[in-house]
MMTF fields as JSON, N, C-alpha, C and O atoms, coordinates in Angstrom:
{
  "mmtfVersion": "1.0.0",
  "mmtfProducer": "UNKNOWN",
  "numBonds": 491,
  "numAtoms": 492,
  "numGroups": 123,
  "numChains": 1,
  "numModels": 1,
  "chainsPerModel": [1],
  "groupsPerChain": [123],
  "chainIdList": ["A"],
  "bondAtomList": [4, 2, 8, 6, 12, 10, 16, 14, 20, 18, 24, 22, 28, 26, 32, 30, 36, 34, 40, 38, 44, 42, 48, 46, 52, 50, 56, 54, 60, 58, 64, 62, 68, 66, 72, 70, 76, 74, 80, 78, 84, 82, 88, 86, 92, 90, 96, 94, 100, 98, 104, 102, 108, 106, 112, 110, 116, 114, 120, 118, 124, 122, 128, 126, 132, 130, 136, 134, 140, 138, 144, 142, 148, 146, 152, 150, 156, 154, 160, 158, 164, 162, 168, 166, 172, 170, 176, 174, 180, 178, 184, 182, 188, 186, 192, 190, 196, 194, 200, 198, 204, 202, 208, 206, 212, 210, 216, 214, 220, 218, 224, 222, 228, 226, 232, 230, 236, 234, 240, 238, 244, 242, 248, 246, 252, 250, 256, 254, 260, 258, 264, 262, 268, 266, 272, 270, 276, 274, 280, 278, 284, 282, 288, 286, 292, 290, 296, 294, 300, 298, 304, 302, 308, 306, 312, 310, 316, 314, 320, 318, 324, 322, 328, 326, 332, 330, 336, 334, 340, 338, 344, 342, 348, 346, 352, 350, 356, 354, 360, 358, 364, 362, 368, 366, 372, 370, 376, 374, 380, 378, 384, 382, 388, 386, 392, 390, 396, 394, 400, 398, 404, 402, 408, 406, 412, 410, 416, 414, 420, 418, 424, 422, 428, 426, 432, 430, 436, 434, 440, 438, 444, 442, 448, 446, 452, 450, 456, 454, 460, 458, 464, 462, 468, 466, 472, 470, 476, 474, 480, 478, 484, 482, 488, 486],
  "bondOrderList": [1, 1, 1, 1, 1, 1, 1, 1, 1, 1, 1, 1, 1, 1, 1, 1, 1, 1, 1, 1, 1, 1, 1, 1, 1, 1, 1, 1, 1, 1, 1, 1, 1, 1, 1, 1, 1, 1, 1, 1, 1, 1, 1, 1, 1, 1, 1, 1, 1, 1, 1, 1, 1, 1, 1, 1, 1, 1, 1, 1, 1, 1, 1, 1, 1, 1, 1, 1, 1, 1, 1, 1, 1, 1, 1, 1, 1, 1, 1, 1, 1, 1, 1, 1, 1, 1, 1, 1, 1, 1, 1, 1, 1, 1, 1, 1, 1, 1, 1, 1, 1, 1, 1, 1, 1, 1, 1, 1, 1, 1, 1, 1, 1, 1, 1, 1, 1, 1, 1, 1, 1, 1],
  "groupList": [{"groupName": "UNK", "atomNameList": ["N", "CA", "C", "O"], "elementList": ["N", "C", "C", "O"], "formalChargeList": [0, 0, 0, 0], "bondAtomList": [1, 0, 2, 1, 3, 2], "bondOrderList": [1, 1, 2], "singleLetterCode": "X", "chemCompType": "L-PEPTIDE LINKING"}],
  "groupTypeList": [0, 0, 0, 0, 0, 0, 0, 0, 0, 0, 0, 0, 0, 0, 0, 0, 0, 0, 0, 0, 0, 0, 0, 0, 0, 0, 0, 0, 0, 0, 0, 0, 0, 0, 0, 0, 0, 0, 0, 0, 0, 0, 0, 0, 0, 0, 0, 0, 0, 0, 0, 0, 0, 0, 0, 0, 0, 0, 0, 0, 0, 0, 0, 0, 0, 0, 0, 0, 0, 0, 0, 0, 0, 0, 0, 0, 0, 0, 0, 0, 0, 0, 0, 0, 0, 0, 0, 0, 0, 0, 0, 0, 0, 0, 0, 0, 0, 0, 0, 0, 0, 0, 0, 0, 0, 0, 0, 0, 0, 0, 0, 0, 0, 0, 0, 0, 0, 0, 0, 0, 0, 0, 0],
  "groupIdList": [1, 2, 3, 4, 5, 6, 7, 8, 9, 10, 11, 12, 13, 14, 15, 16, 17, 18, 19, 20, 21, 22, 23, 24, 25, 26, 27, 28, 29, 30, 31, 32, 33, 34, 35, 36, 37, 38, 39, 40, 41, 42, 43, 44, 45, 46, 47, 48, 49, 50, 51, 52, 53, 54, 55, 56, 57, 58, 59, 60, 61, 62, 63, 64, 65, 66, 67, 68, 69, 70, 71, 72, 73, 74, 75, 76, 77, 78, 79, 80, 81, 82, 83, 84, 85, 86, 87, 88, 89, 90, 91, 92, 93, 94, 95, 96, 97, 98, 99, 100, 101, 102, 103, 104, 105, 106, 107, 108, 109, 110, 111, 112, 113, 114, 115, 116, 117, 118, 119, 120, 121, 122, 123],
  "secStructList": [7, 7, 3, 3, 3, 3, 3, 7, 7, 3, 3, 3, 7, 6, 6, 7, 7, 3, 3, 3, 3, 3, 3, 3, 3, 1, 1, 7, 6, 6, 1, 3, 3, 3, 3, 3, 3, 3, 3, 7, 6, 6, 1, 7, 7, 3, 3, 3, 3, 3, 3, 7, 6, 6, 1, 7, 7, 3, 3, 3, 7, 6, 6, 6, 5, 6, 6, 3, 3, 3, 3, 3, 3, 6, 6, 6, 6, 3, 3, 3, 3, 3, 3, 7, 1, 7, 7, 6, 6, 1, 7, 3, 3, 3, 3, 3, 3, 3, 3, 3, 6, 6, 6, 6, 6, 6, 7, 1, 1, 7, 7, 1, 3, 3, 7, 7, 7, 3, 3, 3, 3, 3, 7],
  "xCoordList": [100.5, 99.958, 100.623, 101.759, 99.952, 100.261, 100.702, 99.983, 101.866, 102.212, 102.647, 103.557, 102.384, 102.843, 103.463, 102.805, 104.9, 105.439, 106.082, 106.896, 105.82, 105.819, 107.429, 108.001, 107.873, 109.28, 109.185, 108.535, 110.176, 110.255, 109.741, 110.159, 108.727, 108.213, 109.123, 110.25, 108.387, 109.062, 108.742, 107.804, 109.676, 109.397, 110.041, 111.166, 109.852, 110.817, 110.149, 108.956, 111.42, 110.868, 110.465, 110.885, 109.137, 108.753, 109.496, 110.337, 109.558, 110.568, 111.263, 111.512, 111.588, 112.143, 111.771, 110.561, 112.618, 111.947, 111.476, 111.624, 111.113, 111.044, 110.532, 109.749, 111.11, 110.764, 110.181, 110.735, 108.993, 107.997, 108.521, 108.957, 108.468, 108.498, 107.601, 107.184, 107.062, 106.304, 106.416, 105.931, 107.211, 107.265, 106.324, 105.86, 106.261, 105.145, 105.396, 106.467, 104.974, 105.595, 104.125, 103.17, 104.151, 103.142, 102.24, 101.557, 102.182, 101.688, 102.423, 103.605, 101.648, 102.798, 102.368, 101.385, 103.499, 103.396, 103.209, 102.883, 103.572, 103.297, 102.054, 101.967, 100.81, 99.497, 98.703, 97.612, 99.203, 98.833, 99.173, 100.264, 98.178, 98.127, 98.624, 98.565, 99.136, 99.909, 99.358, 99.296, 98.913, 98.613, 99.313, 99.921, 99.127, 99.194, 98.115, 97.964, 97.317, 96.562, 96.938, 97.65, 96.365, 96.806, 95.345, 94.305, 95.611, 94.175, 95.06, 95.956, 94.635, 94.952, 93.961, 92.736, 94.665, 93.902, 92.287, 92.321, 91.308, 89.915, 89.687, 89.009, 90.365, 89.82, 89.648, 90.098, 88.941, 88.936, 89.969, 91.159, 89.579, 91.144, 91.3, 90.413, 92.537, 92.767, 93.847, 94.995, 93.246, 93.808, 95.21, 95.116, 96.306, 97.385, 98.364, 98.718, 98.767, 98.782, 98.986, 99.272, 98.957, 98.755, 99.635, 99.815, 100.011, 100.519, 100.112, 99.863, 100.08, 99.341, 100.382, 101.409, 100.032, 100.941, 102.322, 103.325, 102.019, 103.572, 104.255, 105.274, 103.782, 104.626, 104.452, 104.958, 103.744, 103.329, 102.453, 102.479, 101.609, 100.543, 100.6, 100.818, 100.395, 100.354, 99.584, 99.436, 98.996, 98.122, 98.579, 99.263, 98.083, 98.234, 97.409, 96.993, 97.148, 96.218, 96.48, 97.511, 95.809, 96.361, 97.115, 97.967, 96.752, 97.814, 99.185, 100.001, 99.59, 100.878, 101.451, 102.657, 100.419, 101.338, 102.761, 102.815, 103.732, 104.87, 105.927, 107.092, 105.382, 106.406, 106.412, 107.581, 105.537, 105.536, 105.705, 104.989, 106.732, 106.44, 106.454, 107.045, 105.845, 105.334, 106.356, 106.728, 106.926, 107.475, 107.281, 106.993, 107.535, 107.518, 108.85, 109.46, 109.241, 110.548, 109.851, 109.855, 109.304, 108.748, 109.791, 109.471, 110.942, 111.641, 112.001, 112.688, 111.71, 112.207, 110.916, 110.867, 109.954, 108.041, 108.047, 107.579, 108.47, 108.644, 108.207, 108.497, 107.226, 106.805, 107.075, 106.7, 107.598, 108.341, 107.546, 107.04, 107.333, 106.808, 107.901, 108.218, 108.456, 109.205, 108.369, 107.478, 108.781, 108.111, 109.119, 109.946, 108.849, 109.742, 108.97, 107.822, 109.458, 109.069, 107.696, 106.566, 108.006, 106.714, 106.415, 107.229, 105.082, 104.46, 103.563, 103.019, 103.47, 102.616, 101.228, 100.518, 100.842, 99.471, 99.911, 98.87, 100.819, 101.234, 100.789, 100.439, 100.967, 101.072, 99.711, 98.519, 100.141, 98.969, 99.642, 100.819, 99.0, 99.293, 99.134, 98.076, 100.325, 100.263, 100.109, 100.63, 99.424, 98.815, 98.912, 98.077, 99.911, 100.154, 99.005, 98.429, 98.352, 97.665, 97.613, 98.182, 97.028, 97.374, 96.0, 95.038, 95.942, 94.823, 95.031, 95.641, 94.292, 94.196, 94.413, 93.238, 95.021, 94.835, 94.137, 93.515, 94.315, 93.893, 92.031, 91.306, 91.795, 90.272, 90.284, 91.061, 88.994, 89.041, 90.283, 90.682, 90.7, 92.177, 91.856, 90.726, 92.932, 93.291, 92.24, 92.268, 91.274, 90.325, 90.907, 91.902, 90.329, 90.574, 89.818, 90.04, 88.923, 88.043, 87.979, 87.508, 88.519, 88.189, 89.557, 90.253, 90.142, 91.531, 91.302, 90.404, 92.67, 93.139, 93.3, 92.774, 94.578, 95.509, 96.149, 96.537, 96.185, 96.434, 96.628, 96.351, 97.001, 97.166, 97.794, 97.25, 99.022, 99.95, 100.422, 100.702, 100.421, 100.249, 101.843, 102.468, 102.253, 103.4, 103.158, 102.607, 103.526, 103.28, 104.232, 105.398, 103.924, 104.669, 104.456, 103.283, 105.053, 104.666, 105.812, 107.02, 105.114, 105.744, 105.811, 104.699, 106.618, 106.372, 107.626, 107.362],
  "yCoordList": [87.51, 88.446, 87.466, 86.995, 87.317, 86.946, 87.93, 88.9, 87.75, 88.542, 88.154, 87.345, 88.387, 87.904, 89.167, 90.064, 88.998, 90.18, 89.914, 89.0, 90.5, 90.534, 91.287, 92.164, 90.783, 91.311, 90.757, 89.754, 91.729, 91.242, 91.92, 91.856, 92.745, 93.216, 94.34, 94.644, 94.945, 96.136, 96.152, 95.52, 96.988, 97.503, 96.4, 96.205, 95.67, 95.323, 95.366, 95.627, 94.941, 95.142, 93.886, 92.864, 94.177, 92.815, 91.525, 91.959, 90.371, 89.282, 89.02, 87.877, 90.034, 89.717, 88.984, 88.818, 88.472, 87.94, 88.593, 89.815, 88.201, 88.581, 87.481, 86.601, 87.671, 86.715, 87.566, 88.569, 87.013, 87.136, 86.344, 85.198, 86.926, 86.252, 86.353, 87.511, 85.644, 86.005, 85.142, 84.036, 85.996, 85.333, 85.54, 86.575, 84.301, 84.537, 84.429, 83.852, 84.671, 84.593, 84.641, 85.363, 83.889, 84.185, 82.912, 82.67, 82.119, 80.876, 79.794, 79.846, 78.648, 77.335, 76.952, 76.324, 77.572, 77.616, 76.541, 76.716, 75.211, 74.35, 73.383, 72.278, 74.359, 73.862, 74.641, 74.175, 75.676, 76.354, 76.117, 76.207, 75.87, 76.167, 77.471, 78.263, 77.706, 79.398, 79.446, 78.603, 80.884, 80.916, 82.605, 83.36, 82.89, 83.992, 84.649, 84.028, 85.64, 86.05, 87.851, 88.549, 88.262, 89.426, 90.148, 89.561, 91.505, 92.506, 93.578, 94.21, 93.691, 94.789, 96.025, 95.899, 97.293, 98.412, 98.406, 98.189, 98.612, 98.582, 96.947, 96.655, 96.045, 94.424, 93.69, 94.131, 92.45, 91.858, 91.137, 91.235, 90.496, 89.404, 88.003, 87.179, 87.947, 86.676, 85.963, 86.38, 84.52, 83.673, 83.594, 83.938, 83.162, 82.92, 81.816, 81.283, 81.534, 80.179, 79.571, 80.49, 78.336, 78.134, 76.495, 75.619, 76.667, 75.332, 74.741, 75.358, 73.406, 72.6, 73.053, 73.646, 72.706, 72.714, 72.084, 72.516, 70.798, 70.105, 70.417, 69.772, 71.481, 71.529, 70.609, 70.902, 69.34, 68.371, 68.527, 67.748, 69.701, 69.856, 71.471, 72.267, 71.842, 73.399, 73.385, 72.453, 74.659, 74.871, 76.047, 76.814, 76.276, 77.835, 78.151, 77.36, 79.47, 79.785, 79.885, 80.452, 79.487, 79.179, 80.562, 80.597, 81.698, 82.624, 82.676, 83.33, 81.88, 81.829, 80.672, 80.43, 79.82, 78.43, 78.118, 78.304, 77.612, 77.666, 78.632, 78.479, 79.777, 81.283, 81.095, 81.103, 80.895, 81.069, 79.576, 78.623, 79.544, 78.796, 78.961, 79.883, 78.137, 78.548, 77.765, 76.694, 78.213, 77.008, 77.775, 78.905, 76.783, 76.919, 76.294, 75.409, 77.073, 76.552, 76.576, 77.53, 75.419, 75.555, 75.671, 76.145, 75.21, 75.676, 77.121, 77.466, 78.066, 79.444, 80.193, 81.423, 79.475, 80.216, 81.086, 82.223, 80.681, 81.297, 80.604, 79.493, 81.771, 81.343, 81.952, 83.117, 81.441, 81.987, 81.912, 80.829, 83.161, 82.7, 83.242, 84.428, 82.473, 82.997, 83.054, 82.235, 84.471, 84.896, 85.099, 85.979, 84.356, 84.617, 84.663, 84.286, 85.311, 85.8, 86.708, 86.396, 87.838, 88.76, 89.535, 90.081, 89.572, 90.667, 91.378, 91.095, 92.501, 93.801, 93.355, 94.17, 92.517, 92.205, 91.474, 91.151, 91.071, 90.649, 91.843, 91.672, 92.933, 94.074, 94.174, 94.366, 94.04, 94.035, 94.327, 94.685, 94.201, 94.163, 92.778, 92.207, 91.993, 90.607, 90.489, 91.242, 89.567, 89.435, 88.083, 87.259, 87.75, 86.364, 86.223, 87.219, 84.734, 84.249, 82.933, 81.98, 82.808, 81.321, 80.826, 81.581, 79.614, 78.765, 77.356, 76.326, 77.732, 76.648, 75.526, 75.26, 74.491, 72.961, 72.786, 71.771, 74.143, 74.384, 74.545, 74.514, 74.696, 75.115, 76.409, 77.35, 76.249, 77.493, 77.837, 78.958, 76.779, 76.566, 77.521, 77.619, 78.417, 79.358, 80.203, 80.61, 80.438, 81.164, 82.908, 83.179, 83.746, 84.925, 85.926, 87.122, 85.155, 85.704, 85.399, 86.123, 84.141, 83.67, 83.23, 83.013, 83.034, 82.99, 83.194, 83.725, 82.457, 83.093, 84.017, 84.88, 83.979, 85.467, 85.76, 84.978, 87.437, 87.942, 89.532, 89.792, 90.557, 90.751, 92.404, 93.446, 92.146, 93.146, 93.795, 94.969, 92.839, 93.156, 93.856, 94.626, 93.433, 93.999, 94.411, 93.603, 95.464, 95.686, 95.319, 95.656, 94.631, 94.224, 95.164, 95.534, 95.695, 96.414, 96.014, 96.106, 95.499, 95.052, 96.027, 96.087, 96.747, 97.173, 97.087, 97.591],
  "zCoordList": [114.707, 113.487, 112.045, 112.109, 111.107, 109.931, 108.915, 108.674, 108.278, 107.225, 106.229, 106.409, 105.07, 103.818, 102.934, 102.409, 102.909, 102.549, 101.21, 101.085, 100.456, 98.879, 98.334, 98.981, 97.205, 96.619, 95.572, 95.275, 94.652, 93.142, 92.333, 91.177, 92.646, 91.491, 90.838, 91.229, 89.698, 89.261, 87.692, 87.205, 86.919, 85.511, 84.6, 85.061, 83.619, 82.394, 81.38, 81.223, 80.239, 78.741, 78.645, 79.186, 77.49, 77.135, 76.572, 75.785, 76.608, 76.818, 77.986, 78.37, 78.567, 80.048, 81.251, 81.406, 82.203, 83.356, 84.799, 84.824, 85.612, 86.967, 87.717, 87.358, 88.846, 89.865, 91.122, 91.571, 91.61, 92.539, 93.874, 93.757, 95.008, 96.177, 97.09, 97.112, 97.919, 98.986, 100.38, 100.619, 101.23, 102.3, 103.762, 104.241, 104.187, 104.987, 106.749, 106.938, 107.576, 108.655, 109.703, 109.419, 110.737, 111.679, 111.625, 112.62, 110.602, 110.317, 109.967, 109.628, 110.051, 109.694, 108.304, 107.91, 107.596, 106.157, 104.965, 103.791, 105.777, 105.209, 105.132, 104.596, 106.05, 106.351, 104.956, 104.628, 104.256, 103.498, 101.79, 101.225, 101.361, 99.607, 99.559, 100.5, 98.415, 97.86, 96.488, 95.593, 96.602, 95.18, 94.491, 95.249, 93.278, 92.953, 92.178, 91.127, 92.27, 91.403, 91.012, 91.734, 89.907, 89.596, 89.02, 88.721, 88.973, 88.666, 88.003, 88.563, 86.622, 85.989, 86.003, 86.033, 85.976, 86.273, 85.235, 84.024, 85.808, 85.216, 84.66, 83.675, 85.47, 85.137, 86.369, 87.427, 86.283, 87.225, 87.936, 87.637, 88.765, 89.259, 88.517, 88.294, 88.22, 87.503, 88.105, 88.258, 88.533, 89.34, 88.256, 87.078, 88.779, 87.919, 87.788, 86.736, 89.025, 89.445, 90.818, 91.585, 91.487, 92.759, 92.783, 91.936, 94.165, 94.519, 95.823, 96.858, 95.618, 96.875, 97.946, 97.614, 99.447, 100.201, 100.443, 101.01, 99.764, 99.73, 98.483, 98.237, 97.485, 96.341, 95.362, 94.279, 95.459, 94.851, 93.606, 92.653, 93.716, 92.689, 92.414, 93.328, 91.137, 90.556, 89.473, 88.683, 89.449, 88.484, 88.071, 88.75, 86.558, 85.865, 84.826, 83.979, 84.912, 84.002, 82.414, 82.052, 81.682, 79.98, 79.629, 78.741, 80.38, 79.656, 80.079, 79.429, 81.379, 81.474, 81.368, 81.419, 81.192, 80.88, 79.678, 78.463, 80.6, 79.476, 79.667, 79.3, 80.349, 80.878, 82.139, 82.527, 83.151, 84.76, 85.386, 85.079, 86.278, 87.339, 88.596, 89.159, 89.114, 90.749, 91.553, 91.072, 92.871, 93.35, 95.176, 95.571, 95.709, 97.424, 97.798, 97.2, 99.145, 99.956, 101.414, 102.192, 101.591, 103.056, 104.339, 105.429, 104.043, 105.291, 105.256, 106.218, 104.382, 104.14, 104.307, 104.288, 104.459, 104.226, 103.108, 103.166, 102.266, 100.582, 99.399, 98.955, 98.875, 97.666, 96.333, 96.206, 95.421, 94.356, 93.146, 92.851, 92.24, 90.881, 89.979, 90.067, 89.164, 88.023, 86.912, 86.685, 85.888, 85.382, 83.968, 83.731, 83.451, 81.836, 80.997, 81.232, 79.274, 78.444, 78.818, 78.444, 79.593, 79.844, 78.763, 78.019, 78.687, 77.695, 78.443, 79.511, 77.623, 78.242, 78.501, 79.09, 78.262, 79.121, 80.278, 80.85, 80.883, 81.945, 83.232, 84.399, 82.505, 83.158, 84.531, 84.288, 85.525, 86.716, 88.038, 88.045, 89.078, 90.285, 90.722, 90.457, 91.546, 91.663, 93.34, 94.163, 93.551, 94.995, 95.455, 95.083, 96.281, 97.254, 97.826, 98.263, 97.953, 98.965, 99.625, 99.093, 100.653, 101.355, 101.605, 101.747, 101.65, 101.742, 102.594, 102.307, 103.725, 104.624, 104.247, 103.994, 103.953, 103.779, 102.516, 102.202, 101.6, 100.196, 100.012, 99.018, 101.259, 100.912, 100.261, 100.421, 99.277, 98.204, 97.198, 96.885, 96.849, 96.161, 95.333, 94.854, 95.048, 94.292, 93.667, 92.506, 94.582, 94.685, 94.737, 95.409, 94.133, 94.178, 95.115, 95.303, 95.617, 96.464, 97.698, 98.574, 97.872, 99.038, 99.335, 98.343, 100.59, 101.065, 102.574, 103.227, 102.936, 104.703, 104.84, 105.544, 103.74, 103.806, 102.501, 101.633, 102.565, 101.418, 101.721, 102.892, 101.018, 99.966, 99.874, 99.508, 100.325, 100.153, 98.718, 98.479, 97.98, 96.271, 95.822, 96.553, 94.603, 94.26, 92.608, 91.861, 92.219, 90.658, 89.703, 89.912, 88.599, 87.398, 86.375, 86.431, 85.494, 84.608, 83.663, 83.883, 82.438, 81.07, 79.913, 79.387, 79.367, 78.476, 77.065, 75.973]
}
Protein backbone atom coordinates (compact mmCIF):
# COMPACT_ATOMS: atom_id res chain seq x y z
CA UNK A 1 0.00 0.00 0.00
CA UNK A 2 1.63 3.20 -1.23
CA UNK A 3 1.27 6.37 0.79
CA UNK A 4 2.54 9.90 0.25
CA UNK A 5 2.15 11.69 3.55
CA UNK A 6 2.24 15.47 3.43
CA UNK A 7 3.38 17.84 6.14
CA UNK A 8 4.40 21.45 6.62
CA UNK A 9 1.54 23.43 5.19
CA UNK A 10 -0.16 26.24 7.04
CA UNK A 11 -0.70 29.97 7.17
CA UNK A 12 2.06 32.52 6.85
CA UNK A 13 2.43 36.24 6.26
CA UNK A 14 3.64 37.48 2.92
CA UNK A 15 7.41 37.36 2.71
CA UNK A 16 7.69 34.47 5.11
CA UNK A 17 8.90 30.91 4.57
CA UNK A 18 7.32 27.50 4.72
CA UNK A 19 8.75 24.07 4.14
CA UNK A 20 6.62 21.31 2.72
CA UNK A 21 7.59 17.67 3.12
CA UNK A 22 6.23 14.51 1.53
CA UNK A 23 7.22 11.15 2.96
CA UNK A 24 6.64 8.06 0.86
CA UNK A 25 6.08 4.50 1.95
CA UNK A 26 5.25 1.31 0.13
CA UNK A 27 7.41 2.08 -2.89
CA UNK A 28 11.08 2.22 -3.88
CA UNK A 29 11.47 5.96 -3.55
CA UNK A 30 14.63 6.16 -5.60
CA UNK A 31 12.78 4.74 -8.64
CA UNK A 32 10.49 7.76 -8.80
CA UNK A 33 10.89 11.30 -9.96
CA UNK A 34 8.91 13.53 -7.62
CA UNK A 35 7.04 16.73 -8.04
CA UNK A 36 4.85 19.35 -6.50
CA UNK A 37 1.87 20.97 -8.13
CA UNK A 38 -0.75 23.30 -6.71
CA UNK A 39 -4.31 24.33 -7.25
CA UNK A 40 -5.87 27.55 -6.06
CA UNK A 41 -9.65 27.88 -5.67
CA UNK A 42 -11.31 28.32 -9.04
CA UNK A 43 -8.07 27.73 -10.96
CA UNK A 44 -6.45 24.84 -12.73
CA UNK A 45 -3.51 22.83 -11.51
CA UNK A 46 -0.06 24.36 -11.88
CA UNK A 47 3.17 22.39 -11.85
CA UNK A 48 5.40 24.08 -9.27
CA UNK A 49 8.61 22.07 -9.19
CA UNK A 50 9.95 18.63 -9.95
CA UNK A 51 13.09 16.63 -9.25
CA UNK A 52 14.56 13.58 -10.92
CA UNK A 53 14.86 10.32 -9.05
CA UNK A 54 18.56 10.92 -8.39
CA UNK A 55 18.03 14.54 -7.44
CA UNK A 56 20.42 15.63 -10.13
CA UNK A 57 17.85 17.49 -12.19
CA UNK A 58 15.22 19.97 -11.05
CA UNK A 59 12.68 22.22 -12.70
CA UNK A 60 10.63 25.17 -11.52
CA UNK A 61 7.66 27.17 -12.69
CA UNK A 62 8.66 30.70 -13.66
CA UNK A 63 6.38 32.01 -10.92
CA UNK A 64 8.49 30.38 -8.17
CA UNK A 65 12.02 30.46 -9.58
CA UNK A 66 14.47 31.96 -7.16
CA UNK A 67 12.03 31.59 -4.25
CA UNK A 68 11.37 27.84 -4.01
CA UNK A 69 13.89 25.02 -3.74
CA UNK A 70 13.03 21.36 -4.21
CA UNK A 71 15.17 18.58 -2.75
CA UNK A 72 14.92 14.95 -1.81
CA UNK A 73 16.44 12.60 0.71
CA UNK A 74 16.30 9.12 -0.76
CA UNK A 75 17.57 7.57 2.47
CA UNK A 76 14.51 8.95 4.26
CA UNK A 77 12.05 8.58 1.37
CA UNK A 78 11.24 12.25 1.69
CA UNK A 79 10.68 15.13 -0.69
CA UNK A 80 11.08 18.71 0.50
CA UNK A 81 9.95 22.01 -0.96
CA UNK A 82 11.46 25.06 0.73
CA UNK A 83 9.32 28.07 -0.06
CA UNK A 84 10.73 31.52 0.70
CA UNK A 85 9.45 35.03 0.06
CA UNK A 86 5.91 33.74 -0.14
CA UNK A 87 3.28 35.84 -1.88
CA UNK A 88 -0.50 35.83 -1.55
CA UNK A 89 -0.68 34.34 -5.05
CA UNK A 90 1.12 31.25 -3.72
CA UNK A 91 -2.01 30.44 -1.73
CA UNK A 92 -3.23 27.04 -2.90
CA UNK A 93 -3.55 23.38 -2.07
CA UNK A 94 -0.19 21.79 -2.72
CA UNK A 95 0.13 18.19 -3.85
CA UNK A 96 3.00 15.75 -3.92
CA UNK A 97 3.24 13.38 -6.90
CA UNK A 98 5.43 10.43 -7.82
CA UNK A 99 6.45 9.55 -11.39
CA UNK A 100 7.89 6.09 -11.95
CA UNK A 101 11.27 6.37 -13.71
CA UNK A 102 10.25 9.89 -14.65
CA UNK A 103 7.42 9.03 -17.01
CA UNK A 104 5.00 11.94 -17.49
CA UNK A 105 7.59 13.95 -15.56
CA UNK A 106 6.00 16.89 -13.78
CA UNK A 107 2.54 16.26 -15.23
CA UNK A 108 -0.35 17.55 -13.15
CA UNK A 109 -2.69 14.94 -14.58
CA UNK A 110 -0.57 11.83 -15.15
CA UNK A 111 1.37 10.40 -12.25
CA UNK A 112 1.76 7.11 -10.52
CA UNK A 113 0.90 8.29 -7.02
CA UNK A 114 -0.59 11.46 -5.54
CA UNK A 115 -2.62 13.44 -3.90
CA UNK A 116 -3.21 13.93 -0.19
CA UNK A 117 -2.57 17.65 -0.41
CA UNK A 118 -1.61 20.30 2.11
CA UNK A 119 -3.01 23.83 2.28
CA UNK A 120 -0.73 26.86 2.05
CA UNK A 121 -2.29 30.22 2.83
CA UNK A 122 -0.31 33.45 2.45
CA UNK A 123 -1.82 36.71 3.67
